[in-house]
Short mmCIF file of C-alpha atoms in Angstrom, two decimals:
data_model
loop_
_atom_site.label_atom_id
_atom_site.label_comp_id
_atom_site.label_asym_id
_atom_site.label_seq_id
_atom_site.Cartn_x
_atom_site.Cartn_y
_atom_site.Cartn_z
CA MET A 1 0.00 0.00 0.00
CA GLU A 2 2.77 2.48 0.80
CA ALA A 3 4.27 2.08 -2.67
CA LEU A 4 0.97 3.19 -4.20
CA LYS A 5 1.06 6.43 -2.22
CA GLU A 6 4.41 7.50 -3.67
CA LEU A 7 4.18 10.02 -6.46
CA LYS A 8 7.16 9.86 -8.76
CA TYR A 9 5.70 11.99 -11.56
CA LYS A 10 7.92 15.02 -12.14
CA GLY A 11 5.85 16.74 -14.82
CA LYS A 12 6.90 17.95 -18.25
CA PRO A 13 10.03 20.05 -18.73
CA ASN A 14 9.37 23.74 -19.33
CA ARG A 15 10.51 24.42 -22.90
CA LEU A 16 10.71 28.18 -22.31
CA MET A 17 12.98 27.72 -19.29
CA GLU A 18 15.28 25.52 -21.39
CA LYS A 19 15.85 28.53 -23.70
CA LYS A 20 15.65 31.15 -20.94
CA ASP A 21 19.09 32.70 -21.49
CA GLU A 22 18.55 33.06 -25.23
CA ILE A 23 15.07 34.59 -24.79
CA ILE A 24 16.10 37.05 -22.06
CA ALA A 25 19.21 38.16 -23.98
CA HIS A 26 17.05 38.83 -27.04
CA LEU A 27 14.41 40.75 -25.05
CA GLU A 28 17.01 42.81 -23.17
CA LYS A 29 18.50 44.12 -26.43
CA GLU A 30 15.18 45.69 -27.36
CA PRO A 31 12.62 45.41 -24.52
CA PRO A 32 9.05 44.72 -25.59
CA ALA A 33 6.42 47.33 -24.76
CA THR A 34 3.73 44.78 -23.91
CA HIS A 35 3.35 41.14 -22.94
CA LYS A 36 1.69 40.51 -26.29
CA GLU A 37 4.79 41.82 -28.06
CA ALA A 38 6.98 39.62 -25.85
CA GLN A 39 4.77 36.66 -26.74
CA ALA A 40 5.23 37.33 -30.47
CA ARG A 41 9.00 37.74 -30.14
CA ILE A 42 9.35 34.53 -28.14
CA LYS A 43 7.40 32.66 -30.82
CA GLU A 44 9.51 34.22 -33.59
CA LEU A 45 12.77 33.40 -31.80
CA THR A 46 12.02 29.88 -30.54
CA GLY A 47 8.95 28.70 -32.42
CA ILE A 48 7.26 28.06 -29.06
CA GLN A 49 3.71 29.46 -28.85
CA ARG A 50 2.42 30.17 -25.35
CA SER A 51 -0.67 31.97 -24.05
CA LEU A 52 -0.36 35.44 -22.54
CA PRO A 53 -0.74 34.17 -18.95
CA GLN A 54 2.06 31.64 -19.58
CA VAL A 55 4.30 34.36 -21.05
CA ARG A 56 3.59 36.64 -18.07
CA GLU A 57 4.43 33.81 -15.65
CA PHE A 58 7.64 33.03 -17.52
CA LEU A 59 8.74 36.67 -17.45
CA LYS A 60 7.86 36.90 -13.75
CA LYS A 61 9.89 33.76 -12.96
CA THR A 62 12.89 35.14 -14.84
CA LYS A 63 12.53 38.54 -13.15
CA PHE A 64 12.22 40.25 -16.54
CA ALA A 65 9.92 43.26 -16.44
CA ALA A 66 8.09 43.90 -19.70
#
């Protein structure tokens, strides 16, 4: 029974965090005016499409202020 209670699922890797340094370096060169602009630039740079709330959360986690 105890073995059934263990949760070994670690979730999916965050693809944006894998490219964090590249994304932040690109955005620091020319800061976006809005989160929507940051979303478009991230998609253009990496090909990764994320919703606005996900982009906001990513920028918050990386301490980047858009």
